[in-house]
Structures are given as structure tokens and as C-alpha cells.
Amino acid sequence: MVIISSEALDKIKARIASHKVWGIRLLLLPAGCNGWKWELKYEDNPSENGDEIFYGMLAVDPQTLSIVDKIEIDYKEKGLQEEFVIRTPTATAECGCGESFTI
């Protein structure tokens, strides 16, 4: 299950429109000192290999959903800094810099 806040949903829609793509893909990648990190990338077409589609514009592959069962995406602005924040409620640890997590 993927939950996207209204702020993140609005920002994703705007970025998809400006890049003229189908949507975005959420990837779970091995990385960092704790094992895993999230990455968002633009997607021209969702895969026909069983991707699950959320909100009509977010593709997530079945392997990711078999590892992580709940994902929360938010969008935060603080001063000049803005970013998507992806939370993994089932994570058991995070590295000190916040770049990776353990599940």
C-alpha cells in the first residue's frame, strides 16, 4: 500500500505535466550503511510485468511490494529546501544521515 499526502500528490502531478511523462516509478534500491534507499524517477510507461499502479500515476514493482508493505510519501518545504519524504513504517533502523534504512 502506498499513501501519498495531498501536498506530494499535487507536486507529483505538476512535475509529471511539466516533463510530459506517464507518471513516476518508486524504486527500492540496495544502498548505504543500513541496506535500502528509496528513489523516484520519471516513467514513460508502466511495466507490463505486474506493476501495481497507485493514484493512476505511480508504478511500483511486485518485488518492492513483497519487501515493504506500507509506504508513505509526503512533500516538505523549509526555506529554500524542498523534497519528497518517503517513510517506511516497517523500517527497523535508519542510518544517522537518513540516507538508508533497514527492513
PDB file of N, CA and C in Angstrom:
ATOM      1  N   MET A   1       0.841  -1.169   0.000  1.00  0.00           N
ATOM      2  CA  MET A   1       0.000   0.000   0.000  1.00  0.00           C
ATOM      3  C   MET A   1       0.892   1.240   0.000  1.00  0.00           C
ATOM      4  N   VAL A   2       0.528   2.208  -0.818  1.00  0.00           N
ATOM      5  CA  VAL A   2       1.240   3.472  -0.886  1.00  0.00           C
ATOM      6  C   VAL A   2       0.254   4.584  -0.540  1.00  0.00           C
ATOM      7  N   ILE A   3       0.643   5.422   0.396  1.00  0.00           N
ATOM      8  CA  ILE A   3      -0.171   6.569   0.801  1.00  0.00           C
ATOM      9  C   ILE A   3       0.602   7.827   0.415  1.00  0.00           C
ATOM     10  N   ILE A   4      -0.033   8.703  -0.353  1.00  0.00           N
ATOM     11  CA  ILE A   4       0.604   9.948  -0.778  1.00  0.00           C
ATOM     12  C   ILE A   4      -0.185  11.114  -0.198  1.00  0.00           C
ATOM     13  N   SER A   5       0.501  12.025   0.484  1.00  0.00           N
ATOM     14  CA  SER A   5      -0.174  13.199   1.043  1.00  0.00           C
ATOM     15  C   SER A   5      -0.677  14.089  -0.099  1.00  0.00           C
ATOM     16  N   SER A   6      -1.635  14.948   0.203  1.00  0.00           N
ATOM     17  CA  SER A   6      -2.186  15.832  -0.826  1.00  0.00           C
ATOM     18  C   SER A   6      -1.118  16.783  -1.358  1.00  0.00           C
ATOM     19  N   GLU A   7      -0.206  17.244  -0.495  1.00  0.00           N
ATOM     20  CA  GLU A   7       0.875  18.127  -0.943  1.00  0.00           C
ATOM     21  C   GLU A   7       1.790  17.402  -1.933  1.00  0.00           C
ATOM     22  N   ALA A   8       2.169  16.161  -1.616  1.00  0.00           N
ATOM     23  CA  ALA A   8       3.032  15.382  -2.502  1.00  0.00           C
ATOM     24  C   ALA A   8       2.309  15.059  -3.802  1.00  0.00           C
ATOM     25  N   LEU A   9       1.036  14.734  -3.719  1.00  0.00           N
ATOM     26  CA  LEU A   9       0.255  14.406  -4.913  1.00  0.00           C
ATOM     27  C   LEU A   9       0.191  15.599  -5.869  1.00  0.00           C
ATOM     28  N   ASP A  10      -0.052  16.787  -5.335  1.00  0.00           N
ATOM     29  CA  ASP A  10      -0.086  17.997  -6.163  1.00  0.00           C
ATOM     30  C   ASP A  10       1.265  18.245  -6.831  1.00  0.00           C
ATOM     31  N   LYS A  11       2.347  18.085  -6.091  1.00  0.00           N
ATOM     32  CA  LYS A  11       3.685  18.326  -6.640  1.00  0.00           C
ATOM     33  C   LYS A  11       4.037  17.277  -7.697  1.00  0.00           C
ATOM     34  N   ILE A  12       3.672  16.022  -7.462  1.00  0.00           N
ATOM     35  CA  ILE A  12       3.929  14.962  -8.441  1.00  0.00           C
ATOM     36  C   ILE A  12       3.165  15.241  -9.731  1.00  0.00           C
ATOM     37  N   LYS A  13       1.893  15.612  -9.619  1.00  0.00           N
ATOM     38  CA  LYS A  13       1.090  15.920 -10.802  1.00  0.00           C
ATOM     39  C   LYS A  13       1.708  17.060 -11.608  1.00  0.00           C
ATOM     40  N   ALA A  14       2.169  18.090 -10.919  1.00  0.00           N
ATOM     41  CA  ALA A  14       2.779  19.240 -11.605  1.00  0.00           C
ATOM     42  C   ALA A  14       4.070  18.826 -12.314  1.00  0.00           C
ATOM     43  N   ARG A  15       4.880  18.015 -11.671  1.00  0.00           N
ATOM     44  CA  ARG A  15       6.144  17.593 -12.288  1.00  0.00           C
ATOM     45  C   ARG A  15       5.914  16.645 -13.464  1.00  0.00           C
ATOM     46  N   ILE A  16       4.937  15.776 -13.344  1.00  0.00           N
ATOM     47  CA  ILE A  16       4.598  14.877 -14.455  1.00  0.00           C
ATOM     48  C   ILE A  16       4.157  15.698 -15.665  1.00  0.00           C
ATOM     49  N   ALA A  17       3.313  16.690 -15.421  1.00  0.00           N
ATOM     50  CA  ALA A  17       2.824  17.535 -16.516  1.00  0.00           C
ATOM     51  C   ALA A  17       3.976  18.311 -17.168  1.00  0.00           C
ATOM     52  N   SER A  18       4.878  18.838 -16.356  1.00  0.00           N
ATOM     53  CA  SER A  18       5.970  19.640 -16.929  1.00  0.00           C
ATOM     54  C   SER A  18       6.984  18.784 -17.691  1.00  0.00           C
ATOM     55  N   HIS A  19       7.122  17.506 -17.319  1.00  0.00           N
ATOM     56  CA  HIS A  19       8.052  16.609 -18.016  1.00  0.00           C
ATOM     57  C   HIS A  19       7.364  15.793 -19.113  1.00  0.00           C
ATOM     58  N   LYS A  20       6.049  15.914 -19.213  1.00  0.00           N
ATOM     59  CA  LYS A  20       5.257  15.226 -20.246  1.00  0.00           C
ATOM     60  C   LYS A  20       5.526  13.719 -20.263  1.00  0.00           C
ATOM     61  N   VAL A  21       5.370  13.100 -19.089  1.00  0.00           N
ATOM     62  CA  VAL A  21       5.548  11.653 -18.949  1.00  0.00           C
ATOM     63  C   VAL A  21       4.277  11.038 -18.386  1.00  0.00           C
ATOM     64  N   TRP A  22       4.195   9.693 -18.431  1.00  0.00           N
ATOM     65  CA  TRP A  22       3.032   8.991 -17.888  1.00  0.00           C
ATOM     66  C   TRP A  22       2.914   9.215 -16.385  1.00  0.00           C
ATOM     67  N   GLY A  23       4.026   9.058 -15.667  1.00  0.00           N
ATOM     68  CA  GLY A  23       3.987   9.158 -14.212  1.00  0.00           C
ATOM     69  C   GLY A  23       5.370   9.000 -13.619  1.00  0.00           C
ATOM     70  N   ILE A  24       5.414   8.399 -12.420  1.00  0.00           N
ATOM     71  CA  ILE A  24       6.684   8.166 -11.749  1.00  0.00           C
ATOM     72  C   ILE A  24       6.768   6.714 -11.292  1.00  0.00           C
ATOM     73  N   ARG A  25       7.982   6.265 -11.080  1.00  0.00           N
ATOM     74  CA  ARG A  25       8.239   4.923 -10.557  1.00  0.00           C
ATOM     75  C   ARG A  25       8.930   5.078  -9.212  1.00  0.00           C
ATOM     76  N   LEU A  26       8.477   4.295  -8.246  1.00  0.00           N
ATOM     77  CA  LEU A  26       9.102   4.236  -6.930  1.00  0.00           C
ATOM     78  C   LEU A  26       9.973   2.992  -6.889  1.00  0.00           C
ATOM     79  N   LEU A  27      11.268   3.203  -6.628  1.00  0.00           N
ATOM     80  CA  LEU A  27      12.229   2.098  -6.608  1.00  0.00           C
ATOM     81  C   LEU A  27      12.802   1.908  -5.221  1.00  0.00           C
ATOM     82  N   LEU A  28      12.961   0.667  -4.828  1.00  0.00           N
ATOM     83  CA  LEU A  28      13.660   0.306  -3.600  1.00  0.00           C
ATOM     84  C   LEU A  28      15.009  -0.258  -4.031  1.00  0.00           C
ATOM     85  N   LEU A  29      16.089   0.425  -3.644  1.00  0.00           N
ATOM     86  CA  LEU A  29      17.425   0.046  -4.100  1.00  0.00           C
ATOM     87  C   LEU A  29      18.338  -0.276  -2.931  1.00  0.00           C
ATOM     88  N   PRO A  30      19.246  -1.264  -3.107  1.00  0.00           N
ATOM     89  CA  PRO A  30      20.244  -1.516  -2.078  1.00  0.00           C
ATOM     90  C   PRO A  30      21.207  -0.324  -2.008  1.00  0.00           C
ATOM     91  N   ALA A  31      21.484   0.146  -0.792  1.00  0.00           N
ATOM     92  CA  ALA A  31      22.365   1.311  -0.662  1.00  0.00           C
ATOM     93  C   ALA A  31      22.700   1.601   0.786  1.00  0.00           C
ATOM     94  N   GLY A  32      23.721   2.420   0.958  1.00  0.00           N
ATOM     95  CA  GLY A  32      24.051   2.979   2.258  1.00  0.00           C
ATOM     96  C   GLY A  32      24.503   1.967   3.288  1.00  0.00           C
ATOM     97  N   CYS A  33      24.632   2.452   4.484  1.00  0.00           N
ATOM     98  CA  CYS A  33      25.139   1.611   5.568  1.00  0.00           C
ATOM     99  C   CYS A  33      24.061   0.730   6.194  1.00  0.00           C
ATOM    100  N   ASN A  34      22.783   1.017   5.925  1.00  0.00           N
ATOM    101  CA  ASN A  34      21.711   0.225   6.520  1.00  0.00           C
ATOM    102  C   ASN A  34      20.969  -0.664   5.539  1.00  0.00           C
ATOM    103  N   GLY A  35      21.321  -0.601   4.263  1.00  0.00           N
ATOM    104  CA  GLY A  35      20.770  -1.580   3.347  1.00  0.00           C
ATOM    105  C   GLY A  35      19.896  -1.120   2.216  1.00  0.00           C
ATOM    106  N   TRP A  36      18.974  -0.161   2.430  1.00  0.00           N
ATOM    107  CA  TRP A  36      17.995   0.187   1.404  1.00  0.00           C
ATOM    108  C   TRP A  36      17.779   1.691   1.337  1.00  0.00           C
ATOM    109  N   LYS A  37      17.416   2.158   0.139  1.00  0.00           N
ATOM    110  CA  LYS A  37      17.005   3.558  -0.021  1.00  0.00           C
ATOM    111  C   LYS A  37      15.888   3.616  -1.059  1.00  0.00           C
ATOM    112  N   TRP A  38      15.131   4.691  -1.017  1.00  0.00           N
ATOM    113  CA  TRP A  38      14.061   4.936  -1.979  1.00  0.00           C
ATOM    114  C   TRP A  38      14.541   5.878  -3.064  1.00  0.00           C
ATOM    115  N   GLU A  39      13.994   5.700  -4.273  1.00  0.00           N
ATOM    116  CA  GLU A  39      14.290   6.602  -5.372  1.00  0.00           C
ATOM    117  C   GLU A  39      13.022   6.772  -6.205  1.00  0.00           C
ATOM    118  N   LEU A  40      12.769   7.983  -6.616  1.00  0.00           N
ATOM    119  CA  LEU A  40      11.667   8.286  -7.525  1.00  0.00           C
ATOM    120  C   LEU A  40      12.263   8.644  -8.871  1.00  0.00           C
ATOM    121  N   LYS A  41      11.696   8.117  -9.960  1.00  0.00           N
ATOM    122  CA  LYS A  41      12.160   8.503 -11.292  1.00  0.00           C
ATOM    123  C   LYS A  41      10.950   8.635 -12.209  1.00  0.00           C
ATOM    124  N   TYR A  42      11.108   9.452 -13.235  1.00  0.00           N
ATOM    125  CA  TYR A  42      10.029   9.622 -14.206  1.00  0.00           C
ATOM    126  C   TYR A  42       9.866   8.348 -15.013  1.00  0.00           C
ATOM    127  N   GLU A  43       8.626   8.066 -15.390  1.00  0.00           N
ATOM    128  CA  GLU A  43       8.296   6.831 -16.103  1.00  0.00           C
ATOM    129  C   GLU A  43       7.448   7.178 -17.322  1.00  0.00           C
ATOM    130  N   ASP A  44       7.896   6.723 -18.505  1.00  0.00           N
ATOM    131  CA  ASP A  44       7.111   6.948 -19.720  1.00  0.00           C
ATOM    132  C   ASP A  44       5.936   5.982 -19.821  1.00  0.00           C
ATOM    133  N   ASN A  45       6.164   4.723 -19.427  1.00  0.00           N
ATOM    134  CA  ASN A  45       5.116   3.700 -19.470  1.00  0.00           C
ATOM    135  C   ASN A  45       5.331   2.723 -18.332  1.00  0.00           C
ATOM    136  N   PRO A  46       4.278   2.377 -17.597  1.00  0.00           N
ATOM    137  CA  PRO A  46       4.447   1.364 -16.555  1.00  0.00           C
ATOM    138  C   PRO A  46       4.737   0.005 -17.196  1.00  0.00           C
ATOM    139  N   SER A  47       5.441  -0.826 -16.486  1.00  0.00           N
ATOM    140  CA  SER A  47       5.802  -2.154 -16.982  1.00  0.00           C
ATOM    141  C   SER A  47       4.569  -3.047 -17.045  1.00  0.00           C
ATOM    142  N   GLU A  48       4.612  -3.980 -17.969  1.00  0.00           N
ATOM    143  CA  GLU A  48       3.526  -4.958 -18.062  1.00  0.00           C
ATOM    144  C   GLU A  48       3.854  -6.207 -17.253  1.00  0.00           C
ATOM    145  N   ASN A  49       4.865  -6.133 -16.407  1.00  0.00           N
ATOM    146  CA  ASN A  49       5.286  -7.274 -15.592  1.00  0.00           C
ATOM    147  C   ASN A  49       4.635  -7.265 -14.220  1.00  0.00           C
ATOM    148  N   GLY A  50       3.440  -6.755 -14.121  1.00  0.00           N
ATOM    149  CA  GLY A  50       2.717  -6.823 -12.860  1.00  0.00           C
ATOM    150  C   GLY A  50       2.881  -5.633 -11.945  1.00  0.00           C
ATOM    151  N   ASP A  51       3.347  -4.495 -12.476  1.00  0.00           N
ATOM    152  CA  ASP A  51       3.434  -3.301 -11.639  1.00  0.00           C
ATOM    153  C   ASP A  51       2.080  -3.015 -11.018  1.00  0.00           C
ATOM    154  N   GLU A  52       2.114  -2.566  -9.794  1.00  0.00           N
ATOM    155  CA  GLU A  52       0.887  -2.075  -9.178  1.00  0.00           C
ATOM    156  C   GLU A  52       0.875  -0.572  -9.379  1.00  0.00           C
ATOM    157  N   ILE A  53      -0.268  -0.026  -9.753  1.00  0.00           N
ATOM    158  CA  ILE A  53      -0.391   1.397 -10.035  1.00  0.00           C
ATOM    159  C   ILE A  53      -1.204   2.048  -8.924  1.00  0.00           C
ATOM    160  N   PHE A  54      -0.665   3.106  -8.361  1.00  0.00           N
ATOM    161  CA  PHE A  54      -1.338   3.859  -7.308  1.00  0.00           C
ATOM    162  C   PHE A  54      -1.630   5.268  -7.817  1.00  0.00           C
ATOM    163  N   TYR A  55      -2.803   5.775  -7.500  1.00  0.00           N
ATOM    164  CA  TYR A  55      -3.221   7.134  -7.848  1.00  0.00           C
ATOM    165  C   TYR A  55      -3.168   7.383  -9.361  1.00  0.00           C
ATOM    166  N   GLY A  56      -3.158   6.325 -10.149  1.00  0.00           N
ATOM    167  CA  GLY A  56      -3.149   6.449 -11.599  1.00  0.00           C
ATOM    168  C   GLY A  56      -1.863   6.982 -12.189  1.00  0.00           C
ATOM    169  N   MET A  57      -0.791   7.096 -11.368  1.00  0.00           N
ATOM    170  CA  MET A  57       0.445   7.702 -11.876  1.00  0.00           C
ATOM    171  C   MET A  57       1.713   7.258 -11.159  1.00  0.00           C
ATOM    172  N   LEU A  58       1.602   6.323 -10.243  1.00  0.00           N
ATOM    173  CA  LEU A  58       2.769   5.845  -9.506  1.00  0.00           C
ATOM    174  C   LEU A  58       2.892   4.334  -9.694  1.00  0.00           C
ATOM    175  N   ALA A  59       3.977   3.909 -10.330  1.00  0.00           N
ATOM    176  CA  ALA A  59       4.204   2.485 -10.568  1.00  0.00           C
ATOM    177  C   ALA A  59       5.163   1.932  -9.517  1.00  0.00           C
ATOM    178  N   VAL A  60       4.799   0.766  -8.973  1.00  0.00           N
ATOM    179  CA  VAL A  60       5.650   0.072  -8.008  1.00  0.00           C
ATOM    180  C   VAL A  60       5.695  -1.391  -8.423  1.00  0.00           C
ATOM    181  N   ASP A  61       6.918  -1.934  -8.531  1.00  0.00           N
ATOM    182  CA  ASP A  61       7.053  -3.322  -8.976  1.00  0.00           C
ATOM    183  C   ASP A  61       6.659  -4.294  -7.862  1.00  0.00           C
ATOM    184  N   PRO A  62       6.264  -5.525  -8.232  1.00  0.00           N
ATOM    185  CA  PRO A  62       5.811  -6.507  -7.239  1.00  0.00           C
ATOM    186  C   PRO A  62       6.888  -6.890  -6.219  1.00  0.00           C
ATOM    187  N   GLN A  63       8.158  -6.903  -6.628  1.00  0.00           N
ATOM    188  CA  GLN A  63       9.227  -7.265  -5.691  1.00  0.00           C
ATOM    189  C   GLN A  63       9.317  -6.255  -4.555  1.00  0.00           C
ATOM    190  N   THR A  64       9.215  -4.965  -4.887  1.00  0.00           N
ATOM    191  CA  THR A  64       9.245  -3.931  -3.849  1.00  0.00           C
ATOM    192  C   THR A  64       8.093  -4.123  -2.881  1.00  0.00           C
ATOM    193  N   LEU A  65       6.897  -4.369  -3.410  1.00  0.00           N
ATOM    194  CA  LEU A  65       5.734  -4.536  -2.545  1.00  0.00           C
ATOM    195  C   LEU A  65       5.798  -5.824  -1.731  1.00  0.00           C
ATOM    196  N   SER A  66       6.592  -6.798  -2.174  1.00  0.00           N
ATOM    197  CA  SER A  66       6.744  -8.014  -1.370  1.00  0.00           C
ATOM    198  C   SER A  66       7.704  -7.786  -0.197  1.00  0.00           C
ATOM    199  N   ILE A  67       8.558  -6.776  -0.307  1.00  0.00           N
ATOM    200  CA  ILE A  67       9.525  -6.474   0.761  1.00  0.00           C
ATOM    201  C   ILE A  67       8.951  -5.446   1.730  1.00  0.00           C
ATOM    202  N   VAL A  68       8.282  -4.430   1.192  1.00  0.00           N
ATOM    203  CA  VAL A  68       7.736  -3.342   2.010  1.00  0.00           C
ATOM    204  C   VAL A  68       6.236  -3.267   1.768  1.00  0.00           C
ATOM    205  N   ASP A  69       5.449  -3.430   2.815  1.00  0.00           N
ATOM    206  CA  ASP A  69       4.003  -3.482   2.612  1.00  0.00           C
ATOM    207  C   ASP A  69       3.286  -2.146   2.805  1.00  0.00           C
ATOM    208  N   LYS A  70       3.967  -1.141   3.355  1.00  0.00           N
ATOM    209  CA  LYS A  70       3.331   0.166   3.522  1.00  0.00           C
ATOM    210  C   LYS A  70       4.386   1.248   3.304  1.00  0.00           C
ATOM    211  N   ILE A  71       4.051   2.192   2.422  1.00  0.00           N
ATOM    212  CA  ILE A  71       4.963   3.267   2.062  1.00  0.00           C
ATOM    213  C   ILE A  71       4.179   4.568   2.146  1.00  0.00           C
ATOM    214  N   GLU A  72       4.786   5.590   2.744  1.00  0.00           N
ATOM    215  CA  GLU A  72       4.135   6.890   2.863  1.00  0.00           C
ATOM    216  C   GLU A  72       5.003   7.937   2.171  1.00  0.00           C
ATOM    217  N   ILE A  73       4.405   8.701   1.257  1.00  0.00           N
ATOM    218  CA  ILE A  73       5.140   9.741   0.541  1.00  0.00           C
ATOM    219  C   ILE A  73       4.545  11.095   0.908  1.00  0.00           C
ATOM    220  N   ASP A  74       5.411  12.008   1.326  1.00  0.00           N
ATOM    221  CA  ASP A  74       4.996  13.356   1.687  1.00  0.00           C
ATOM    222  C   ASP A  74       5.914  14.333   0.953  1.00  0.00           C
ATOM    223  N   TYR A  75       5.582  15.596   1.020  1.00  0.00           N
ATOM    224  CA  TYR A  75       6.395  16.637   0.398  1.00  0.00           C
ATOM    225  C   TYR A  75       6.567  17.752   1.408  1.00  0.00           C
ATOM    226  N   LYS A  76       7.808  18.161   1.616  1.00  0.00           N
ATOM    227  CA  LYS A  76       8.103  19.184   2.623  1.00  0.00           C
ATOM    228  C   LYS A  76       8.889  20.330   2.001  1.00  0.00           C
ATOM    229  N   GLU A  77       8.562  21.535   2.425  1.00  0.00           N
ATOM    230  CA  GLU A  77       9.309  22.729   2.039  1.00  0.00           C
ATOM    231  C   GLU A  77       9.749  23.425   3.314  1.00  0.00           C
ATOM    232  N   LYS A  78      11.035  23.795   3.357  1.00  0.00           N
ATOM    233  CA  LYS A  78      11.564  24.527   4.502  1.00  0.00           C
ATOM    234  C   LYS A  78      12.562  25.527   3.959  1.00  0.00           C
ATOM    235  N   GLY A  79      12.190  26.781   3.965  1.00  0.00           N
ATOM    236  CA  GLY A  79      13.045  27.805   3.381  1.00  0.00           C
ATOM    237  C   GLY A  79      13.204  27.557   1.889  1.00  0.00           C
ATOM    238  N   LEU A  80      14.443  27.474   1.431  1.00  0.00           N
ATOM    239  CA  LEU A  80      14.709  27.214   0.022  1.00  0.00           C
ATOM    240  C   LEU A  80      14.781  25.732  -0.304  1.00  0.00           C
ATOM    241  N   GLN A  81      14.715  24.904   0.719  1.00  0.00           N
ATOM    242  CA  GLN A  81      14.827  23.454   0.507  1.00  0.00           C
ATOM    243  C   GLN A  81      13.444  22.832   0.357  1.00  0.00           C
ATOM    244  N   GLU A  82      13.321  21.954  -0.643  1.00  0.00           N
ATOM    245  CA  GLU A  82      12.084  21.208  -0.826  1.00  0.00           C
ATOM    246  C   GLU A  82      12.448  19.788  -1.206  1.00  0.00           C
ATOM    247  N   GLU A  83      11.632  18.831  -0.721  1.00  0.00           N
ATOM    248  CA  GLU A  83      11.951  17.435  -1.004  1.00  0.00           C
ATOM    249  C   GLU A  83      10.739  16.542  -0.768  1.00  0.00           C
ATOM    250  N   PHE A  84      10.768  15.412  -1.479  1.00  0.00           N
ATOM    251  CA  PHE A  84       9.817  14.351  -1.190  1.00  0.00           C
ATOM    252  C   PHE A  84      10.383  13.553  -0.037  1.00  0.00           C
ATOM    253  N   VAL A  85       9.541  13.237   0.920  1.00  0.00           N
ATOM    254  CA  VAL A  85       9.948  12.442   2.075  1.00  0.00           C
ATOM    255  C   VAL A  85       9.211  11.114   1.980  1.00  0.00           C
ATOM    256  N   ILE A  86       9.964  10.028   1.910  1.00  0.00           N
ATOM    257  CA  ILE A  86       9.366   8.699   1.812  1.00  0.00           C
ATOM    258  C   ILE A  86       9.617   7.976   3.120  1.00  0.00           C
ATOM    259  N   ARG A  87       8.541   7.586   3.782  1.00  0.00           N
ATOM    260  CA  ARG A  87       8.644   6.891   5.068  1.00  0.00           C
ATOM    261  C   ARG A  87       8.303   5.421   4.882  1.00  0.00           C
ATOM    262  N   THR A  88       9.014   4.610   5.613  1.00  0.00           N
ATOM    263  CA  THR A  88       8.775   3.177   5.619  1.00  0.00           C
ATOM    264  C   THR A  88       8.427   2.791   7.060  1.00  0.00           C
ATOM    265  N   PRO A  89       7.142   2.719   7.401  1.00  0.00           N
ATOM    266  CA  PRO A  89       6.750   2.425   8.775  1.00  0.00           C
ATOM    267  C   PRO A  89       7.300   1.099   9.314  1.00  0.00           C
ATOM    268  N   THR A  90       7.607   0.155   8.419  1.00  0.00           N
ATOM    269  CA  THR A  90       8.124  -1.138   8.877  1.00  0.00           C
ATOM    270  C   THR A  90       9.644  -1.161   9.000  1.00  0.00           C
ATOM    271  N   ALA A  91      10.315  -0.027   8.749  1.00  0.00           N
ATOM    272  CA  ALA A  91      11.773   0.024   8.899  1.00  0.00           C
ATOM    273  C   ALA A  91      12.138  -0.197  10.369  1.00  0.00           C
ATOM    274  N   THR A  92      13.196  -0.955  10.583  1.00  0.00           N
ATOM    275  CA  THR A  92      13.632  -1.239  11.956  1.00  0.00           C
ATOM    276  C   THR A  92      14.782  -0.351  12.396  1.00  0.00           C
ATOM    277  N   ALA A  93      15.468   0.310  11.440  1.00  0.00           N
ATOM    278  CA  ALA A  93      16.576   1.210  11.772  1.00  0.00           C
ATOM    279  C   ALA A  93      16.841   2.111  10.576  1.00  0.00           C
ATOM    280  N   GLU A  94      17.463   3.264  10.873  1.00  0.00           N
ATOM    281  CA  GLU A  94      17.897   4.198   9.833  1.00  0.00           C
ATOM    282  C   GLU A  94      19.322   4.601  10.139  1.00  0.00           C
ATOM    283  N   CYS A  95      20.080   4.935   9.081  1.00  0.00           N
ATOM    284  CA  CYS A  95      21.440   5.403   9.316  1.00  0.00           C
ATOM    285  C   CYS A  95      21.368   6.831   9.868  1.00  0.00           C
ATOM    286  N   GLY A  96      22.443   7.287  10.438  1.00  0.00           N
ATOM    287  CA  GLY A  96      22.479   8.607  11.062  1.00  0.00           C
ATOM    288  C   GLY A  96      22.196   9.747  10.116  1.00  0.00           C
ATOM    289  N   CYS A  97      22.597   9.626   8.855  1.00  0.00           N
ATOM    290  CA  CYS A  97      22.378  10.716   7.895  1.00  0.00           C
ATOM    291  C   CYS A  97      21.014  10.611   7.231  1.00  0.00           C
ATOM    292  N   GLY A  98      20.278   9.535   7.451  1.00  0.00           N
ATOM    293  CA  GLY A  98      18.943   9.392   6.898  1.00  0.00           C
ATOM    294  C   GLY A  98      18.899   8.916   5.454  1.00  0.00           C
ATOM    295  N   GLU A  99      20.020   8.495   4.908  1.00  0.00           N
ATOM    296  CA  GLU A  99      20.078   8.062   3.504  1.00  0.00           C
ATOM    297  C   GLU A  99      19.607   6.631   3.285  1.00  0.00           C
ATOM    298  N   SER A 100      19.675   5.789   4.301  1.00  0.00           N
ATOM    299  CA  SER A 100      19.274   4.398   4.110  1.00  0.00           C
ATOM    300  C   SER A 100      18.572   3.874   5.362  1.00  0.00           C
ATOM    301  N   PHE A 101      17.915   2.707   5.189  1.00  0.00           N
ATOM    302  CA  PHE A 101      17.169   2.120   6.298  1.00  0.00           C
ATOM    303  C   PHE A 101      17.239   0.611   6.230  1.00  0.00           C
ATOM    304  N   THR A 102      16.875  -0.034   7.333  1.00  0.00           N
ATOM    305  CA  THR A 102      16.826  -1.494   7.436  1.00  0.00           C
ATOM    306  C   THR A 102      15.379  -1.920   7.545  1.00  0.00           C
ATOM    307  N   ILE A 103      15.059  -3.013   6.848  1.00  0.00           N
ATOM    308  CA  ILE A 103      13.701  -3.577   6.968  1.00  0.00           C
ATOM    309  C   ILE A 103      13.784  -5.035   7.338  1.00  0.00           C
TER     310      ILE A 103
END
